[in-house]
Coordinates of C-alpha atoms in Angstrom, one line a residue:
Chain E
M1043 CA 126.5 244.0 217.0
S1044 CA 126.1 240.4 217.7
R1045 CA 129.0 238.1 219.5
R1046 CA 130.6 236.9 216.2
A1047 CA 130.6 239.6 214.6
R1048 CA 132.5 240.9 217.9
M1049 CA 134.9 237.9 216.7
V1050 CA 135.5 238.9 213.3
L1051 CA 135.9 242.5 214.2
L1052 CA 138.7 241.2 216.3
A1053 CA 140.0 238.4 215.0
L1054 CA 140.6 241.2 211.7
G1055 CA 141.7 244.1 213.9
L1056 CA 144.6 241.2 215.0
A1057 CA 145.7 239.9 212.1
G1058 CA 145.9 243.5 211.3
A1059 CA 148.2 243.8 213.8
V1060 CA 150.2 241.3 212.7
V1061 CA 151.0 241.8 209.1
V1062 CA 151.8 245.6 209.9
L1063 CA 154.1 244.8 213.7
A1064 CA 155.4 242.2 210.4
V1065 CA 156.4 244.3 208.3
G1066 CA 158.0 246.8 210.3
V1067 CA 160.4 244.1 212.0
L1068 CA 161.2 242.3 209.0
G1069 CA 162.6 246.2 208.3
L1070 CA 164.8 246.4 210.5
P1071 CA 168.1 245.8 211.2
A1072 CA 169.5 242.1 212.3
F1073 CA 170.1 242.3 216.6
G1074 CA 173.5 243.3 217.1
G1075 CA 173.9 244.0 213.6
H1076 CA 176.8 246.3 212.9
R1077 CA 174.1 248.7 210.5
H1078 CA 172.9 251.5 212.1
P1079 CA 171.7 254.0 210.2
Y1080 CA 169.6 255.5 213.3
R1081 CA 172.6 255.3 215.4
D1082 CA 174.6 256.9 212.4
L1083 CA 172.3 259.9 212.4
A1084 CA 171.2 260.3 215.8
V1085 CA 175.3 260.7 217.6
A1086 CA 176.0 262.6 214.8
A1087 CA 173.8 265.0 215.7
S1088 CA 174.1 265.1 219.6
F1089 CA 177.9 265.7 218.4
R1090 CA 176.6 268.7 216.7
H1091 CA 175.3 270.0 220.1
A1092 CA 178.5 269.3 222.3
T1093 CA 176.3 266.9 224.5
A1094 CA 178.2 263.7 225.7
N1095 CA 174.9 261.7 226.7
A1096 CA 173.4 261.0 222.7
V1097 CA 170.0 259.4 224.0
S1098 CA 170.2 262.8 226.2
A1099 CA 170.7 264.7 222.8
V1100 CA 167.3 262.5 221.3
N1101 CA 165.3 263.1 224.4
F1102 CA 165.6 267.1 225.3
D1103 CA 167.1 268.0 221.0
Q1104 CA 166.1 265.7 219.0
R1105 CA 162.8 265.0 220.1
A1106 CA 162.8 267.2 222.4
L1107 CA 159.2 267.8 221.1
D1108 CA 157.8 264.5 222.4
T1109 CA 159.3 264.5 226.1
F1110 CA 157.2 267.7 226.5
G1111 CA 153.9 265.7 225.6
E1112 CA 155.0 262.7 228.2
E1113 CA 155.6 264.6 230.8
T1114 CA 152.2 266.0 229.8
I1115 CA 151.3 262.8 230.5
L1116 CA 152.7 261.5 234.0
V1117 CA 151.5 265.1 235.1
A1118 CA 148.5 264.9 233.9
S1119 CA 147.9 261.2 235.7
V1120 CA 149.2 262.1 239.0
A1121 CA 146.2 264.8 238.6
G1122 CA 144.1 262.5 238.0
V1123 CA 145.6 260.2 240.3
A1124 CA 145.3 262.4 242.5
A1125 CA 142.2 263.5 242.6
L1126 CA 141.0 259.4 242.7
L1127 CA 142.9 259.7 246.2
R1128 CA 141.7 262.5 247.6
P1129 CA 139.9 261.9 251.5
V1130 CA 136.6 262.0 251.1
R1131 CA 133.1 263.6 253.2
R1132 CA 133.7 260.3 255.4
E1133 CA 136.6 259.4 255.8
R1134 CA 138.3 260.8 258.7
R1135 CA 142.1 261.9 259.1
R1136 CA 144.4 260.1 262.5
Q1137 CA 147.1 261.1 264.2
V1138 CA 150.0 258.5 262.8
D1139 CA 151.7 257.0 265.2
P1140 CA 155.0 258.2 264.9
E1141 CA 156.5 254.9 267.0
M1142 CA 156.3 253.0 264.2
P1143 CA 158.5 249.3 265.1
V1144 CA 161.1 249.3 262.8
M1145 CA 164.9 247.7 263.3
D1146 CA 168.0 249.4 264.6
S1147 CA 169.4 248.6 261.2
T1148 CA 166.8 249.7 259.2
R1149 CA 167.2 253.0 260.6
L1150 CA 171.1 253.1 260.1
L1151 CA 171.0 252.0 257.0
T1152 CA 168.0 254.3 256.0
A1153 CA 170.2 257.8 258.3
V1154 CA 172.9 255.9 255.3
F1155 CA 171.5 256.3 252.5
F1156 CA 169.3 259.1 252.6
P1157 CA 171.5 261.6 252.2
V1158 CA 174.1 259.2 249.7
T1159 CA 170.5 258.5 248.0
L1160 CA 169.7 261.9 247.0
L1161 CA 173.4 263.3 246.5
I1162 CA 172.8 260.8 243.3
G1163 CA 169.8 262.1 243.0
I1164 CA 170.5 265.2 242.4
D1165 CA 173.9 264.3 240.7
V1166 CA 171.8 262.6 238.1
V1167 CA 169.9 264.9 237.6
A1168 CA 172.8 267.8 236.5
H1169 CA 174.5 265.4 234.6
G1170 CA 172.7 264.6 232.2
A1171 CA 174.0 265.6 229.5
I1172 CA 177.6 263.9 229.9
T1173 CA 176.9 260.8 231.7
P1174 CA 173.4 258.0 231.9
G1175 CA 170.6 259.2 233.3
G1176 CA 169.0 262.7 233.0
G1177 CA 165.6 264.8 234.6
F1178 CA 163.2 261.7 234.9
Q1179 CA 165.6 258.8 236.4
G1180 CA 166.9 261.2 238.7
G1181 CA 164.0 263.4 239.4
V1182 CA 162.7 259.3 240.4
V1183 CA 165.6 258.5 242.7
L1184 CA 165.0 261.7 244.7
A1185 CA 161.3 261.1 245.6
T1186 CA 162.4 257.8 245.9
G1187 CA 165.2 258.6 248.9
L1188 CA 162.9 261.1 250.1
H1189 CA 160.3 257.8 251.0
L1190 CA 163.4 256.3 252.6
L1191 CA 162.6 258.5 255.6
Y1192 CA 159.1 256.2 255.9
V1193 CA 160.6 253.0 255.8
G1194 CA 163.7 253.9 258.2
G1195 CA 160.1 254.9 260.5
R1196 CA 160.9 258.9 260.4
Y1197 CA 157.1 259.5 258.8
R1198 CA 156.5 262.9 260.3
L1199 CA 159.9 264.2 259.0
L1200 CA 158.6 262.5 255.5
E1201 CA 155.5 264.9 256.4
R1202 CA 157.6 267.8 256.7
M1203 CA 160.3 267.8 254.4
R1204 CA 157.5 267.5 251.7
P1205 CA 154.6 269.7 252.1
L1206 CA 153.0 269.5 249.9
P1207 CA 151.2 273.1 248.5
L1208 CA 154.8 274.1 247.2
F1209 CA 155.4 270.3 245.1
E1210 CA 152.2 270.6 243.3
I1211 CA 153.7 274.1 242.2
T1212 CA 157.0 272.9 241.2
E1213 CA 155.7 270.1 239.1
A1214 CA 153.7 273.1 237.0
A1215 CA 156.7 275.1 237.0
G1216 CA 158.8 272.3 236.1
L1217 CA 156.5 271.4 233.1
V1218 CA 156.1 275.5 232.4
S1219 CA 160.0 276.1 232.2
F1220 CA 159.7 272.8 230.0
I1221 CA 157.4 275.1 227.2
A1222 CA 159.1 278.5 228.0
I1223 CA 162.6 276.7 226.3
G1224 CA 161.0 275.4 223.3
L1225 CA 159.4 278.6 222.3
A1226 CA 161.9 281.1 224.5
G1227 CA 163.9 278.6 221.1
L1228 CA 160.7 279.0 218.5
A1229 CA 161.6 283.6 219.0
V1230 CA 165.0 283.2 218.8
A1231 CA 166.2 280.4 216.0
G1232 CA 162.3 280.3 214.4
H1233 CA 161.2 276.7 215.3
L1234 CA 160.3 275.4 218.5
F1235 CA 163.2 273.6 220.9
S1236 CA 165.3 275.0 219.0
N1237 CA 168.8 274.5 220.7
V1238 CA 169.6 278.1 220.9
V1239 CA 172.3 278.4 224.3
P1240 CA 175.5 278.4 223.7
Q1241 CA 176.7 275.1 224.1
G1242 CA 180.5 275.2 225.3
R1243 CA 182.9 272.1 225.3
M1244 CA 181.5 268.6 225.1
G1245 CA 181.3 266.5 228.5
Q1246 CA 181.5 270.4 230.1
L1247 CA 179.0 270.3 233.4
T1248 CA 177.7 273.7 231.0
S1249 CA 178.2 272.3 227.6
A1250 CA 175.0 270.9 225.3
G1251 CA 172.8 274.1 225.6
T1252 CA 169.0 273.5 226.4
V1253 CA 169.4 270.2 226.8
G1254 CA 170.6 270.1 230.2
L1255 CA 168.1 273.0 231.2
L1256 CA 165.2 271.1 229.8
S1257 CA 166.0 267.5 232.2
C1258 CA 166.0 269.6 235.2
A1259 CA 162.9 271.0 233.8
V1260 CA 162.0 267.6 233.8
G1261 CA 163.2 266.8 236.9
M1262 CA 161.4 270.0 238.9
A1263 CA 158.5 267.9 237.0
V1264 CA 159.1 264.5 238.0
V1265 CA 160.2 264.8 241.8
S1266 CA 157.4 267.1 242.3
S1267 CA 154.7 264.6 240.8
V1268 CA 155.9 261.1 242.6
V1269 CA 156.2 262.9 245.3
I1270 CA 152.2 263.7 245.6
L1271 CA 152.2 260.5 244.2
L1272 CA 153.3 258.9 246.9
A1273 CA 151.8 261.4 249.4
G1274 CA 148.7 259.8 248.2
F1275 CA 149.2 257.0 248.7
L1276 CA 150.6 257.5 252.2
D1277 CA 147.7 258.7 253.4
Q1278 CA 144.9 256.5 252.3
A1279 CA 147.0 253.9 253.3
L1280 CA 148.0 255.6 256.9
A1281 CA 146.5 259.0 258.1
L1282 CA 142.0 258.2 256.5
E1283 CA 140.1 255.9 258.7
E1284 CA 136.0 255.3 257.8
E1285 CA 134.1 257.5 260.4
P1286 CA 132.7 254.5 262.3
A1287 CA 129.4 256.0 262.2
A1288 CA 129.3 255.1 258.0
G1289 CA 128.7 251.9 258.3
Q1290 CA 130.1 249.7 256.3
W1291 CA 132.5 249.7 253.4
D1292 CA 130.8 248.0 250.0
G1293 CA 132.9 247.8 246.9
R1294 CA 130.9 249.5 244.5
E1295 CA 130.8 253.1 246.8
G1296 CA 134.8 252.2 247.1
A1297 CA 135.0 251.7 243.3
A1298 CA 132.7 254.3 242.8
R1299 CA 135.2 256.8 244.5
Chain A
M317 CA 178.1 238.8 224.6
I318 CA 175.4 237.4 223.2
I319 CA 176.0 234.7 225.9
V320 CA 175.1 237.1 228.7
I321 CA 172.8 238.1 226.7
A322 CA 170.4 234.4 226.0
A323 CA 171.5 233.6 230.3
L324 CA 169.5 236.9 231.4
L325 CA 166.9 236.7 229.0
T326 CA 166.0 233.6 230.5
L327 CA 166.5 235.0 233.9
V328 CA 164.2 237.5 233.1
L329 CA 161.8 234.9 231.6
I330 CA 162.0 232.8 234.8
G331 CA 161.0 236.4 236.5
A332 CA 158.0 236.5 234.9
A333 CA 156.6 233.9 235.7
V334 CA 157.3 233.5 239.4
V335 CA 155.7 237.2 239.1
V336 CA 152.4 236.3 237.6
F337 CA 152.7 232.9 239.2
T338 CA 153.0 233.8 242.7
R339 CA 149.0 235.0 244.1
R340 CA 148.4 237.0 246.8
P341 CA 149.3 240.4 246.0
A342 CA 151.3 242.1 248.7
Q343 CA 153.8 238.9 247.7
Q344 CA 153.7 240.1 244.7
A345 CA 155.2 243.5 245.2
V346 CA 158.3 241.3 246.3
T347 CA 158.1 239.7 243.3
L348 CA 157.9 242.1 241.4
G349 CA 160.8 244.2 242.8
G350 CA 162.7 241.5 242.3
Y351 CA 161.9 241.2 238.6
G352 CA 162.6 244.7 237.5
V353 CA 166.0 244.0 238.9
L354 CA 166.9 241.2 236.2
L355 CA 165.3 243.7 233.1
S356 CA 168.0 246.4 234.3
L357 CA 170.6 244.5 234.3
L358 CA 169.0 243.0 230.5
F359 CA 168.8 246.5 230.6
V360 CA 173.1 247.2 231.0
A361 CA 173.4 244.1 228.9
V362 CA 172.5 245.7 225.8
Q363 CA 174.3 249.2 226.2
A364 CA 170.8 250.7 227.5
P365 CA 172.1 252.5 231.1
D366 CA 169.4 255.3 231.0
V367 CA 166.7 252.4 230.6
A368 CA 168.1 250.8 233.4
L369 CA 168.4 253.2 235.4
S370 CA 164.6 254.6 235.4
Q371 CA 163.5 251.1 235.1
L372 CA 165.8 250.0 238.6
A373 CA 164.2 253.2 239.8
V374 CA 160.2 253.1 238.8
G375 CA 160.4 249.0 239.0
T376 CA 161.6 248.1 242.0
A377 CA 161.1 251.3 244.4
V378 CA 157.7 252.5 243.7
V379 CA 155.6 250.7 241.6
P380 CA 155.3 247.7 244.9
L381 CA 156.0 250.3 247.7
M382 CA 152.5 251.8 245.4
V383 CA 151.2 247.9 245.6
M384 CA 151.8 247.2 248.8
L385 CA 150.1 250.2 250.4
A386 CA 147.2 249.1 248.1
V387 CA 147.1 246.0 249.6
R388 CA 147.5 247.6 252.8
K389 CA 144.7 249.6 252.9
I390 CA 142.0 247.5 251.0
T391 CA 143.3 245.4 254.2
T392 CA 142.6 247.9 256.9
L393 CA 138.4 248.4 254.8
R394 CA 138.2 245.1 255.6
R395 CA 138.8 244.9 259.0
S396 CA 136.4 247.2 259.6
G397 CA 134.3 245.5 257.0
R398 CA 134.0 243.1 259.4
E399 CA 134.1 244.8 262.4
D400 CA 130.8 246.6 261.4
R401 CA 128.2 243.5 260.7

């Protein structure tokens, strides 16, 4: 196909996308207005299942299959990154110097914020059905909090706190338990991800039925995914180095890795 | 409320421009983190605390850390390549 034909095709595609987008946007209720048809449906549905956080009700109850797709995408992409970042033959592992120069104030802030961040992360995962947050947000907070140890110069402690083989298992277990809860709904109530667990009283920790369970499953998968992801990057940046005999590095080989 | 949203949208626009015009990747990771804070404030203003929390955790912590570590790795690779020559 010639350059001209490709440009014509591109222009046609862009024009089509713009037309479809414009029609869609013009059909939306105005910004900040008082008519919210989707909200009216979603909030009523979340109240029916005693879920105080309507966003979690949408994510884990009304559209749980979408969330399963998103979780799968996350786990698959982390698997891809882990494959790209794995040590190759020409790299060797060296001991990371434990005595990294870190300011005393940084050490102090790490010591204060490490337990606080972990607690907030657990809280956000556990209360996903009640307050803003949920498995994804809490999982990322937990994984980030764990890496405060690296900021505070405690890389050895970080390595001990995140046994990677265990996190590889919990990553898969999070994904499997998510679909298992969905299949349990299929078995009991006849359709996938139906909320079959007793829903309790709205606002309680045990309310909202499967929403809290699915939130915990996502939290497990997300915290493991982010830990594995950052472990790959930290390994590459700190612990792995080129074999000295391997000659000079050239960009092509690095790109193929 | 509309004034707060307009002000935050302007700040987000300025922040995005700062990120785009920061040339060195290591500095860009820092400006990206600042831009992430502005974005999460905007999300809070439009009543989306869930999204703001995600943005805060991913945009200001995980992504800049990944960029910094990648920059560090590339710098060490370049340095070892130069020593061999």
